[in-house]
XYZ file of C-alpha atoms in Angstrom:
725
model
C 6.284 -11.403 18.319
C 10.509 -11.062 18.255
C 12.414 -9.033 16.022
C 15.012 -11.148 14.611
C 17.688 -9.912 12.920
C 18.246 -11.472 9.523
C 22.011 -12.837 8.751
C 24.058 -10.165 7.668
C 25.931 -10.625 3.821
C 29.529 -12.264 3.964
C 31.021 -9.106 2.863
C 31.556 -6.531 5.258
C 33.335 -2.824 5.136
C 36.048 -4.026 7.248
C 38.381 -5.543 4.525
C 40.684 -6.491 7.936
C 38.740 -8.631 9.919
C 39.551 -12.796 8.747
C 35.870 -14.041 9.259
C 32.799 -11.942 8.511
C 31.530 -12.328 11.843
C 32.567 -12.636 15.307
C 30.917 -15.437 17.296
C 30.189 -14.076 20.772
C 28.258 -16.541 23.608
C 26.716 -15.332 26.178
C 26.525 -17.420 29.713
C 29.668 -18.604 28.744
C 32.010 -19.180 31.879
C 35.474 -17.953 30.579
C 35.564 -14.375 32.322
C 38.563 -13.531 30.033
C 36.433 -13.970 26.938
C 33.300 -11.578 28.563
C 36.037 -9.201 29.527
C 37.326 -9.166 25.813
C 33.840 -8.773 24.551
C 33.358 -5.483 27.077
C 36.503 -4.090 26.036
C 36.007 -4.836 22.485
C 32.403 -3.295 22.734
C 33.818 -0.238 24.580
C 36.144 0.653 21.704
C 34.092 -0.095 18.983
C 36.132 -2.641 17.138
C 33.283 -4.882 15.489
C 31.718 -2.314 13.083
C 29.997 -5.050 11.262
C 27.014 -7.109 13.292
C 28.061 -9.700 15.574
C 26.397 -12.849 16.282
C 24.708 -13.382 19.736
C 23.262 -16.590 21.129
C 20.405 -16.320 23.050
C 19.110 -18.909 24.840
C 15.318 -19.855 23.785
C 14.227 -23.084 25.235
C 11.346 -22.843 22.975
C 12.813 -23.662 19.950
C 14.572 -26.966 18.436
C 18.416 -26.456 19.424
C 17.787 -24.056 22.374
C 19.528 -21.534 20.685
C 18.812 -18.147 18.849
C 21.011 -16.091 17.194
C 20.913 -12.276 16.385
C 23.728 -9.847 14.910
C 23.837 -6.842 16.225
C 26.402 -3.876 15.588
C 28.643 -2.276 18.092
C 26.780 0.728 17.818
C 23.369 -1.037 18.845
C 25.015 -2.843 21.407
C 26.721 0.134 23.347
C 23.694 2.003 23.095
C 21.766 -1.404 24.666
C 24.885 -1.863 27.291
C 24.567 1.942 28.439
C 20.658 1.514 28.767
C 21.438 -1.477 31.334
C 24.011 0.340 33.302
C 21.218 2.980 33.361
C 18.884 1.217 34.847
C 21.476 -0.857 37.373
C 22.062 2.564 39.194
C 25.776 1.304 40.326
C 24.940 -1.886 40.756
C 26.448 -5.331 39.022
C 23.028 -6.583 38.307
C 19.528 -5.580 37.669
C 17.205 -6.165 40.274
C 13.787 -8.038 39.711
C 11.610 -4.707 40.347
C 13.761 -2.389 38.451
C 13.465 -4.588 35.255
C 9.887 -5.451 36.174
C 9.571 -0.995 36.177
C 11.290 -0.796 32.868
C 9.262 -3.062 31.030
C 5.964 -1.953 32.511
C 6.789 2.143 32.591
C 9.123 2.642 29.731
C 8.302 0.023 27.803
C 4.329 -0.099 27.893
C 4.547 -4.101 28.275
C 1.255 -5.566 30.258
C 1.969 -6.270 33.944
C 0.416 -10.239 33.239
C 3.079 -11.126 31.308
C 5.963 -9.503 32.714
C 4.691 -11.185 35.777
C 5.084 -14.505 34.426
C 8.371 -13.889 32.627
C 10.783 -12.341 35.152
C 11.985 -15.684 37.620
C 15.431 -14.420 38.456
C 15.717 -11.621 41.478
C 18.548 -10.395 39.658
C 19.870 -10.142 35.767
C 23.168 -9.889 34.644
C 23.333 -7.800 30.897
C 23.178 -11.182 29.232
C 20.281 -12.508 30.992
C 18.532 -9.132 30.803
C 18.508 -9.249 26.823
C 17.355 -12.644 26.635
C 14.205 -11.728 28.686
C 13.673 -8.667 27.112
C 14.189 -9.696 23.291
C 12.710 -13.387 23.360
C 9.782 -12.280 25.567
C 8.904 -8.955 24.813
C 10.484 -7.962 21.974
C 11.506 -4.701 20.655
C 9.167 -4.552 17.607
C 8.382 -0.765 16.687
C 4.888 -1.686 15.578
C 2.255 -3.446 17.996
C 0.959 -6.367 16.589
C -2.529 -6.479 15.290
C -4.502 -10.034 15.384
C -6.685 -11.513 13.247
C -7.908 -13.649 15.959
C -9.193 -10.305 17.832
C -10.477 -8.735 14.791
C -13.932 -7.261 14.904
C -15.725 -8.850 12.097
C -19.786 -8.283 13.480
C -19.931 -4.758 11.886
C -21.719 -4.000 8.599
C -18.729 -3.699 5.991
C -19.378 0.032 5.330
C -17.552 0.277 8.651
C -14.323 -0.551 7.627
C -11.409 0.902 5.655
C -10.381 -1.138 2.966
C -7.169 -1.396 1.077
C -7.830 -0.490 -2.699
C -6.041 -0.772 -5.931
C -5.996 2.080 -8.733
C -5.254 0.532 -12.445
C -4.331 -2.825 -10.584
C -3.571 -4.403 -13.828
C -0.759 -1.672 -14.799
C 3.152 -2.596 -13.510
C 4.631 0.591 -14.450
C 3.943 3.556 -16.924
C 0.476 4.996 -17.670
C 1.041 5.291 -21.196
C 3.065 2.293 -22.599
C 4.111 -1.278 -21.461
C 1.643 -4.429 -20.933
C -1.147 -4.829 -18.708
C 0.029 -8.500 -16.353
C -1.896 -11.021 -14.381
C 0.845 -10.690 -11.807
C 0.356 -7.189 -10.511
C -3.188 -9.028 -9.455
C -1.650 -11.785 -7.658
C 0.926 -9.461 -6.225
C -1.025 -6.855 -4.392
C -3.578 -9.659 -3.324
C -1.051 -11.062 -1.736
C 0.546 -7.981 0.028
C -3.241 -7.657 1.307
C -5.188 -5.259 -1.178
C -9.298 -6.279 -0.972
C -10.330 -3.992 -3.643
C -8.935 -4.516 -7.177
C -9.993 -2.742 -10.389
C -10.854 -4.674 -13.325
C -11.078 -2.239 -16.963
C -13.018 -4.181 -19.386
C -13.131 -3.635 -23.219
C -14.405 -5.577 -26.256
C -12.113 -7.968 -27.916
C -11.242 -6.402 -31.590
C -12.347 -9.680 -32.799
C -15.737 -10.052 -30.741
C -19.182 -9.704 -33.030
C -19.718 -6.782 -31.369
C -16.329 -4.926 -32.374
C -16.887 -6.311 -35.809
C -20.371 -5.287 -36.314
C -19.530 -1.466 -35.128
C -16.199 -1.928 -37.569
C -18.346 -3.137 -40.535
C -21.000 -0.464 -40.041
C -18.613 2.411 -39.560
C -18.996 3.449 -43.599
C -22.848 3.606 -42.548
C -22.428 6.065 -39.855
C -22.395 10.039 -40.418
C -19.240 11.456 -40.544
C -19.838 13.347 -37.234
C -20.852 10.271 -35.780
C -18.779 7.928 -36.416
C -15.582 9.263 -34.850
C -17.061 8.457 -31.369
C -18.246 5.365 -31.928
C -15.207 4.389 -33.728
C -12.879 5.702 -30.766
C -15.441 4.319 -27.925
C -14.864 0.596 -29.232
C -11.705 0.551 -31.130
C -9.441 3.184 -30.472
C -7.480 0.588 -27.436
C -6.657 -1.825 -29.464
C -5.829 0.290 -32.526
C -3.210 2.313 -29.965
C -1.589 -0.925 -29.003
C -1.427 -2.024 -32.849
C 0.405 1.277 -33.916
C 2.820 1.074 -30.430
C 3.479 -2.806 -31.965
C 4.435 -1.451 -35.209
C 6.542 1.438 -34.195
C 8.533 -0.867 -31.937
C 8.710 -3.446 -35.016
C 10.059 -0.660 -36.757
C 12.656 0.838 -34.724
C 13.357 -2.928 -34.177
C 14.332 -3.294 -38.161
C 16.527 -0.170 -37.773
C 18.455 -1.464 -35.103
C 19.122 -4.772 -36.986
C 20.072 -2.991 -40.410
C 22.659 -0.675 -38.397
C 24.132 -2.988 -35.802
C 22.906 -1.296 -33.248
C 22.934 -3.880 -30.021
C 19.511 -3.490 -28.128
C 19.643 -2.120 -24.867
C 16.392 -3.138 -22.673
C 14.560 -0.936 -20.019
C 14.509 -2.037 -16.578
C 11.201 0.073 -15.938
C 8.610 -2.393 -16.009
C 6.129 -0.220 -17.565
C 8.816 0.524 -20.634
C 9.566 -3.523 -21.458
C 8.981 -4.721 -24.927
C 7.483 -8.141 -25.289
C 9.071 -10.455 -27.622
C 7.207 -13.337 -28.332
C 10.348 -15.064 -30.068
C 12.245 -14.984 -27.102
C 12.400 -18.585 -25.845
C 13.197 -17.276 -21.885
C 9.754 -15.952 -21.666
C 7.141 -18.379 -21.484
C 3.458 -18.911 -20.136
C 5.063 -19.645 -16.675
C 7.347 -16.900 -16.063
C 7.391 -13.212 -16.555
C 5.391 -10.608 -17.738
C 3.927 -12.543 -20.964
C 2.162 -15.078 -18.751
C -1.211 -13.244 -19.015
C -0.829 -12.917 -22.671
C -1.022 -16.802 -24.376
C -2.736 -18.668 -21.311
C -5.122 -20.204 -24.359
C -2.286 -20.023 -27.415
C 0.010 -23.047 -27.480
C 3.096 -20.861 -28.922
C 3.937 -17.514 -30.460
C 6.095 -17.709 -33.371
C 8.560 -15.360 -34.903
C 5.782 -14.543 -37.499
C 3.917 -13.292 -34.918
C 6.417 -10.911 -33.232
C 7.452 -9.399 -36.580
C 5.549 -6.403 -38.371
C 2.295 -6.192 -37.238
C 2.797 -8.509 -33.901
C -0.222 -7.711 -31.538
C -1.179 -9.994 -28.789
C -3.013 -13.064 -29.037
C -6.224 -13.254 -27.090
C -8.954 -15.584 -26.587
C -11.516 -15.150 -29.038
C -14.981 -13.296 -28.484
C -14.024 -12.710 -24.770
C -13.554 -9.261 -23.299
C -10.169 -7.977 -22.648
C -8.371 -5.753 -19.767
C -6.093 -2.673 -20.947
C -6.073 0.903 -19.626
C -7.782 2.962 -22.421
C -6.730 5.416 -24.444
C -3.162 4.480 -23.938
C -0.604 2.274 -26.028
C -0.873 -0.665 -23.203
C -1.398 -3.483 -24.685
C -3.834 -5.743 -23.113
C -4.436 -9.231 -21.500
C -7.236 -11.352 -21.336
C -10.300 -10.868 -18.821
C -10.415 -14.915 -18.298
C -6.982 -14.524 -17.301
C -7.245 -11.969 -14.600
C -10.298 -13.838 -12.789
C -7.923 -17.346 -12.987
C -5.391 -15.350 -11.352
C -7.220 -13.662 -8.842
C -8.928 -17.293 -8.059
C -5.488 -18.541 -7.426
C -4.677 -16.249 -4.988
C -7.531 -14.695 -3.503
C -7.738 -16.261 -0.079
C -4.021 -17.489 0.292
C -3.037 -14.909 3.225
C -6.610 -14.544 4.702
C -10.632 -15.399 4.867
C -11.763 -11.726 4.514
C -13.660 -10.804 1.196
C -12.459 -9.339 -1.913
C -14.433 -6.344 -4.091
C -13.832 -6.456 -7.557
C -14.417 -2.853 -9.169
C -15.772 -3.325 -12.503
C -15.094 -0.375 -14.946
C -17.412 -1.586 -18.207
C -16.552 -0.383 -21.580
C -17.622 -3.442 -23.418
C -20.928 -3.790 -25.057
C -23.676 -6.123 -24.635
C -22.229 -9.542 -26.000
C -18.979 -8.996 -24.174
C -20.936 -8.253 -20.879
C -22.690 -11.650 -21.104
C -19.303 -13.457 -21.806
C -17.691 -11.311 -18.352
C -20.780 -12.967 -16.385
C -20.176 -16.241 -18.147
C -16.294 -16.492 -16.603
C -16.963 -14.746 -13.207
C -19.562 -17.320 -12.232
C -17.068 -20.009 -14.428
C -13.476 -18.934 -12.807
C -15.193 -17.836 -8.971
C -17.246 -20.613 -8.826
C -18.391 -21.105 -5.022
C -16.791 -17.679 -4.258
C -18.742 -15.176 -6.273
C -21.803 -13.662 -4.449
C -24.696 -14.072 -6.615
C -27.514 -13.648 -4.371
C -27.968 -11.553 -1.188
C -26.899 -13.672 1.919
C -29.653 -15.925 3.377
C -29.165 -13.905 6.635
C -29.214 -10.482 5.243
C -31.499 -9.086 2.752
C -30.054 -6.660 0.398
C -31.596 -3.941 1.844
C -29.390 -3.769 4.520
C -25.531 -4.307 4.714
C -23.871 -7.395 5.323
C -21.810 -7.974 8.319
C -18.058 -8.638 7.397
C -17.815 -11.950 9.183
C -20.911 -12.851 6.613
C -18.535 -13.154 3.443
C -15.456 -14.768 4.366
C -14.332 -16.475 1.614
C -16.550 -14.535 -0.780
C -15.810 -12.279 -3.723
C -18.123 -9.153 -4.536
C -18.387 -7.275 -7.743
C -18.588 -3.457 -8.574
C -20.639 -2.638 -11.157
C -23.094 -0.209 -12.320
C -26.894 -1.565 -12.011
C -28.729 -1.812 -15.442
C -30.590 1.483 -16.548
C -33.692 1.942 -18.509
C -33.948 2.100 -22.144
C -35.141 5.979 -21.247
C -32.345 6.623 -19.159
C -30.261 9.773 -20.457
C -27.185 8.145 -22.070
C -24.911 11.389 -21.308
C -24.391 13.144 -17.989
C -22.797 16.509 -18.186
C -19.850 16.942 -15.748
C -20.101 19.646 -12.951
C -18.387 20.639 -9.671
C -21.387 21.515 -7.872
C -22.383 19.156 -5.416
C -25.981 19.881 -5.723
C -25.593 18.914 -9.886
C -25.354 15.771 -11.561
C -21.867 14.406 -12.381
C -20.074 12.480 -15.155
C -19.978 8.859 -14.636
C -17.140 8.531 -12.110
C -16.936 4.937 -12.785
C -16.936 5.180 -16.459
C -13.664 7.435 -16.624
C -11.838 6.866 -13.158
C -8.988 4.667 -14.651
C -8.139 7.230 -16.985
C -6.846 10.873 -16.102
C -8.786 13.802 -18.254
C -5.623 14.063 -20.658
C -5.962 10.522 -21.337
C -9.983 10.735 -22.559
C -8.998 11.633 -26.263
C -12.573 12.823 -27.033
C -12.874 16.075 -25.305
C -17.037 15.240 -24.545
C -18.912 13.536 -22.457
C -18.037 10.443 -22.211
C -20.811 8.201 -23.030
C -21.810 5.657 -20.423
C -21.972 1.818 -21.369
C -25.425 0.487 -21.121
C -25.257 -2.383 -18.188
C -26.587 -5.590 -19.033
C -29.360 -7.221 -16.829
C -27.544 -10.334 -16.004
C -24.052 -8.096 -15.075
C -26.118 -5.992 -13.054
C -27.506 -8.550 -10.757
C -24.074 -9.543 -9.372
C -23.811 -6.331 -7.588
C -26.090 -7.366 -4.568
C -24.329 -5.592 -1.722
C -21.856 -3.203 -3.896
C -23.303 -1.436 -7.049
C -22.295 1.857 -8.373
C -24.136 4.941 -8.510
C -23.631 8.647 -10.035
C -23.191 11.392 -7.321
C -25.819 13.781 -7.717
C -26.150 14.960 -3.968
C -26.779 13.337 -0.875
C -30.602 14.319 -0.664
C -31.447 11.615 -3.824
C -32.776 8.538 -3.809
C -29.689 6.816 -4.806
C -27.860 8.098 -2.183
C -30.007 6.458 0.503
C -29.670 2.700 -1.098
C -27.625 0.674 1.319
C -25.571 -1.167 -1.104
C -24.545 1.640 -3.298
C -20.976 3.047 -3.638
C -19.935 6.592 -5.031
C -16.652 6.715 -6.857
C -15.616 10.044 -6.923
C -12.488 12.034 -7.949
C -10.291 12.997 -5.275
C -10.670 16.677 -5.711
C -13.787 16.451 -6.165
C -14.104 15.048 -2.758
C -12.225 17.789 -1.453
C -14.451 20.218 -2.860
C -17.432 18.586 -1.070
C -15.510 18.501 1.805
C -15.402 22.431 1.966
C -19.066 23.032 0.609
C -20.781 19.948 2.529
C -18.740 18.536 5.110
C -21.510 17.056 7.466
C -23.517 15.766 5.139
C -20.725 14.146 3.203
C -19.475 12.536 6.597
C -22.633 11.365 7.675
C -23.261 9.769 4.458
C -19.491 7.631 5.155
C -21.028 6.750 8.153
C -23.870 4.597 6.614
C -22.602 4.081 3.064
C -19.826 3.479 0.835
C -17.721 6.033 -0.919
C -14.543 5.514 -3.187
C -11.962 8.244 -3.679
C -9.513 7.575 -7.023
C -6.728 9.929 -8.205
C -7.447 13.360 -9.982
C -6.726 13.773 -13.539
C -3.276 15.381 -13.210
C -1.703 11.969 -11.657
C -0.453 10.932 -14.941
C 2.672 9.293 -13.480
C 1.073 7.229 -11.322
C 1.499 9.224 -8.112
C -0.893 8.815 -5.341
C -3.137 11.278 -2.965
C -2.661 11.548 0.785
C -5.143 8.204 1.649
C -5.482 9.740 5.351
C -7.345 12.711 4.998
C -9.780 10.954 2.955
C -9.864 8.146 5.792
C -10.471 11.245 8.246
C -13.814 12.156 6.095
C -14.669 8.586 6.298
C -13.752 7.163 2.695
C -13.831 3.919 2.739
C -11.804 2.935 -0.223
C -9.435 5.008 -1.866
C -7.670 3.550 -4.499
C -3.953 3.554 -4.866
C -1.323 3.449 -7.705
C 0.821 0.544 -6.025
C 3.069 0.852 -8.873
C 4.415 4.228 -7.693
C 5.991 3.653 -4.184
C 5.596 7.336 -2.904
C 3.966 9.187 0.300
C 0.921 7.789 -0.400
C 1.627 4.371 -0.595
C 3.775 4.173 2.803
C 0.881 5.667 4.213
C -1.453 3.306 2.970
C 0.969 -0.120 4.199
C 0.985 1.767 7.571
C -3.017 1.983 7.500
C -3.540 -1.911 6.620
C -0.112 -3.517 8.330
C -1.023 -6.770 9.382
C -5.004 -6.059 8.864
C -5.290 -8.191 6.242
C -7.162 -5.738 4.213
C -9.861 -4.397 6.414
C -9.994 -2.166 9.099
C -12.627 -0.815 11.535
C -13.085 2.543 11.466
C -12.839 4.187 14.983
C -15.763 5.617 17.408
C -17.098 8.790 15.788
C -17.208 7.230 12.523
C -19.484 4.015 12.752
C -23.069 3.883 11.569
C -24.154 3.302 15.213
C -22.302 6.236 16.451
C -24.868 8.664 18.007
C -22.461 11.915 16.928
C -23.935 12.806 13.288
C -21.213 15.146 11.788
C -17.231 15.115 11.930
C -16.895 17.836 14.699
C -18.986 15.918 16.794
C -16.278 13.104 17.075
C -15.036 12.432 20.347
C -12.356 10.697 19.688
C -9.908 13.606 19.455
C -6.623 13.952 21.806
C -3.897 16.020 22.336
C -0.465 14.545 22.310
C 3.177 15.114 22.797
C 5.989 12.839 20.969
C 9.411 12.587 21.384
C 12.010 9.960 19.375
C 15.424 9.498 20.156
C 17.121 8.290 17.575
C 20.381 6.466 18.908
C 21.615 4.303 16.359
C 21.437 2.360 13.109
C 22.775 -1.173 11.440
C 22.640 -2.220 7.786
C 21.637 1.050 6.347
C 21.275 0.544 2.788
C 23.584 2.786 0.508
C 22.427 4.815 -1.821
C 23.896 4.820 -5.449
C 26.710 2.660 -4.455
C 28.621 4.633 -2.244
C 31.331 3.599 -0.062
C 30.431 2.570 3.671
C 33.147 5.289 5.240
C 31.872 7.987 2.831
C 28.148 7.522 4.055
C 26.757 10.247 6.189
C 23.359 9.273 7.612
C 20.541 11.396 8.816
C 17.056 10.309 9.617
C 13.929 12.757 8.764
C 10.570 12.183 10.814
C 7.348 13.673 10.069
C 3.792 13.385 11.978
C 0.732 13.056 9.499
C -2.071 14.307 11.039
C -5.587 16.340 10.838
C -4.620 19.492 9.130
C -5.834 23.024 9.992
C -7.704 23.224 6.773
C -9.116 19.740 7.190
C -10.764 20.663 10.590
C -14.285 21.881 11.058
C -15.417 25.618 11.369
C -13.733 28.846 10.491
C -10.239 29.060 9.547
C -9.000 30.936 12.624
C -11.149 28.814 14.979
C -7.705 27.756 16.714
C -6.054 30.387 16.746
C -2.445 30.367 18.038
C -2.872 26.951 18.839
C -3.022 26.022 14.892
C 0.090 24.188 13.697
C 3.132 25.443 10.767
C 3.539 22.714 8.524
C 7.295 23.127 10.228
C 5.876 21.469 13.468
C 5.456 18.256 11.470
C 8.922 17.626 10.019
C 12.109 17.319 12.268
C 15.476 15.666 11.084
C 18.349 14.395 13.421
C 22.168 15.310 12.685
C 24.197 13.036 10.554
C 25.900 9.956 11.527
C 28.715 7.936 9.461
C 28.857 4.713 7.977
C 25.638 2.183 7.375
C 26.491 1.360 11.143
C 25.851 4.849 12.831
C 25.574 6.212 16.075
C 24.049 9.757 16.520
C 25.263 12.349 18.734
C 23.133 13.459 22.013
C 23.307 16.944 20.826
C 20.588 16.524 17.489
C 19.188 13.093 18.080
C 15.895 13.989 19.621
C 12.831 14.677 17.380
C 9.986 16.597 19.821
C 6.655 17.081 18.467
C 4.855 18.837 21.432
C 1.074 19.892 21.816
C -0.184 18.350 18.573
C -4.090 19.213 18.732
C -7.000 17.326 17.517
C -5.140 13.792 16.792
C -7.299 10.483 15.928
C -4.498 7.878 16.794
C -5.804 5.347 14.320
C -6.274 8.009 11.311
C -2.567 9.464 12.136
C 0.995 8.337 11.017
C 4.480 9.038 11.717
C 7.291 8.324 8.850
C 10.904 8.153 9.192
C 13.056 8.464 6.020
C 16.738 7.992 6.313
C 18.552 10.120 3.731
C 22.362 10.905 3.260
C 23.584 14.306 3.800
C 23.493 16.485 0.927
C 26.080 18.170 -0.349
C 25.292 21.521 -2.025
C 28.449 21.207 -4.764
C 27.685 17.474 -5.302
C 23.796 16.398 -4.702
C 23.242 12.834 -5.279
C 20.153 12.192 -7.975
C 18.497 9.692 -5.073
C 20.077 10.023 -1.521
C 17.495 7.968 0.172
C 17.884 5.040 1.910
C 15.409 3.349 3.637
C 12.063 4.424 5.230
C 9.697 3.431 7.719
C 5.820 4.302 8.527
C 3.428 3.181 11.795
C 0.373 4.155 12.357
C -0.013 6.111 15.668
C -2.152 3.897 17.610
C 0.388 0.858 16.881
C 3.340 3.231 17.526
C 5.427 1.080 20.180
C 7.031 3.346 23.303
C 10.101 2.537 24.653
C 13.589 1.374 23.657
C 12.650 -0.058 19.776
C 14.068 -1.287 16.485
C 12.716 0.290 13.367
C 13.098 -1.968 9.991
C 13.717 -0.095 6.855
C 12.052 -0.653 3.291
C 13.757 0.270 0.257
C 11.339 2.105 -2.045
C 9.950 -0.773 -4.047
C 8.391 -1.401 -0.615
C 10.957 -4.406 0.111
C 12.372 -5.347 3.410
C 15.892 -4.578 3.827
C 18.390 -5.086 6.722
C 18.543 -1.732 7.837
C 17.160 -1.104 11.004
C 17.051 2.181 13.273
C 17.502 1.706 17.309
C 15.094 4.605 18.871
C 13.336 5.287 22.275
C 9.964 6.560 21.650
C 7.783 8.097 24.528
C 4.378 9.211 24.459
C 1.825 11.144 26.150
C -1.868 11.937 25.995
C -3.760 14.804 27.690
């Protein structure tokens, strides 16, 4: 895989240049041109990236264009000069040694690629760039992916509150978020299903409310109708605000936040095929201005369940629209299966409609019966479930089952129904009484063939031994269990599914550090994909190029002999040295001018912390790492094409203990050097995160992302040295 630079913008920071790029051609015969190029590179005249033509016979036209800034070109030419050791050309033997030892390339590939006895700089760059590449991340090949293990032996890219594009409290659920996360590799999405206010069950409850004693009426009405009432109240409030604006002649300002945007059904620019309104009116031909006036609410299919965030002002979408959206993109990028995590708040008749809708919309994809080669008394292999959709839902309970389960933090006690409340924080659960469990109908229960939800009681219970069970547990409770019963927790997760979801206090959609749960064997860590914070950066690095399923490392698998976390034999001690050489096209924060930009690079390693480890707190004594050892930063460079000074560009992490490469990460952040007197509100200019086992050594280019998870033109040139012992 070759890293090819995108074509930069025509607007460069150097205003005096008559053209946006200088066109440079290697392998030309004009010696004066080569001499001029060398002088220009030495003097650093080309601040904007210049185009370089590399001869590539494997593509149409035979030429590949790349764009490199003067700072990066200077670093590469200095590297070439050092390798030549005083000679004018680089010998084949020295180039082979560089590629094998420094870059970590396989000898077989090197022997095939090197056909010359000596290489000029232009030839050196061509063979290095085109045959091997400078990518910082080793590629993950789906062709070589091991699909032979039971599905509980994999980590799964998972989403929490998938239907929300923005804030937790207001806004609109949308089907577009399902499409987006699935196309980006997510393989476990969440659907929070409620009764439609027009359904017969909801009407029956509302109509009989007066016959219910006042003490019971509040709970019953709240459970089944508060979500639609909240959306209606918000619509009325929005309408009153709009009427006041019109009366006062105040222009309406639209928020750019997707979680705070207001749907206007009368706006002709919004239609079923565009934007956030796509999922709201799929079954309705039009939305009239009258519908968008006082008391407006989304038009949803009658007698079909809806999807929304309970107890909030978020407006709903239809369950069928969600299923259609999932079907549309489910297997566009990969054939690996999807798990649908259902949180069911709907009553029996709406559950039957859910079953009907899923069978209609996912016909041919939905797992309805055990695989013929795998009965439901054991987990199927991943390769048995290609292009399939699995449903995760509770099993139907007997009528005699207790409808209320009290919360307890004790690992030996029964806890509240986690699946019924995992999409909502405690602050959002308006009734401060135990949440009543909604009985699951038999037909819906049957769809949970290999993935059925169970309440966690303890690790000795009968349900904890069922092959298809999944425990969904709050992140805080998992950490509590790790403190008190770590070996039982780890052993359980070697063989059975566990899902972690964000704790109650994360009302701003922030995410936990998922790596601490992966190191405990938790297969599904549900993330808020609408919030690109540190947790999502680690999640992206974990599943980059993996199609949503990552095989657990040795010691974590169901067939491993080691029974406990402390017995895992894959831990190593390593040294990591990263030298940040130069950058190119770094995004400028807050409309800053290039000449005022002072970028620095912060680097952090995410490894197993001391408190996560087995044994007593003082087990490792003086070898325990302090938090400061995990974070380093460079000095600052200049402009958006920086070069970093040799005195403060080296980042050393030495003697790092107990590292599991496939569950550890290195994260980079580029920021503007802050002034104490004029701090920026947002100094960040880009980031990157790489799993340690995928981190390539040698001279590499790091592509930078923005804080919405999108690629930018920015790159860093670094040198990476790794040593394990």
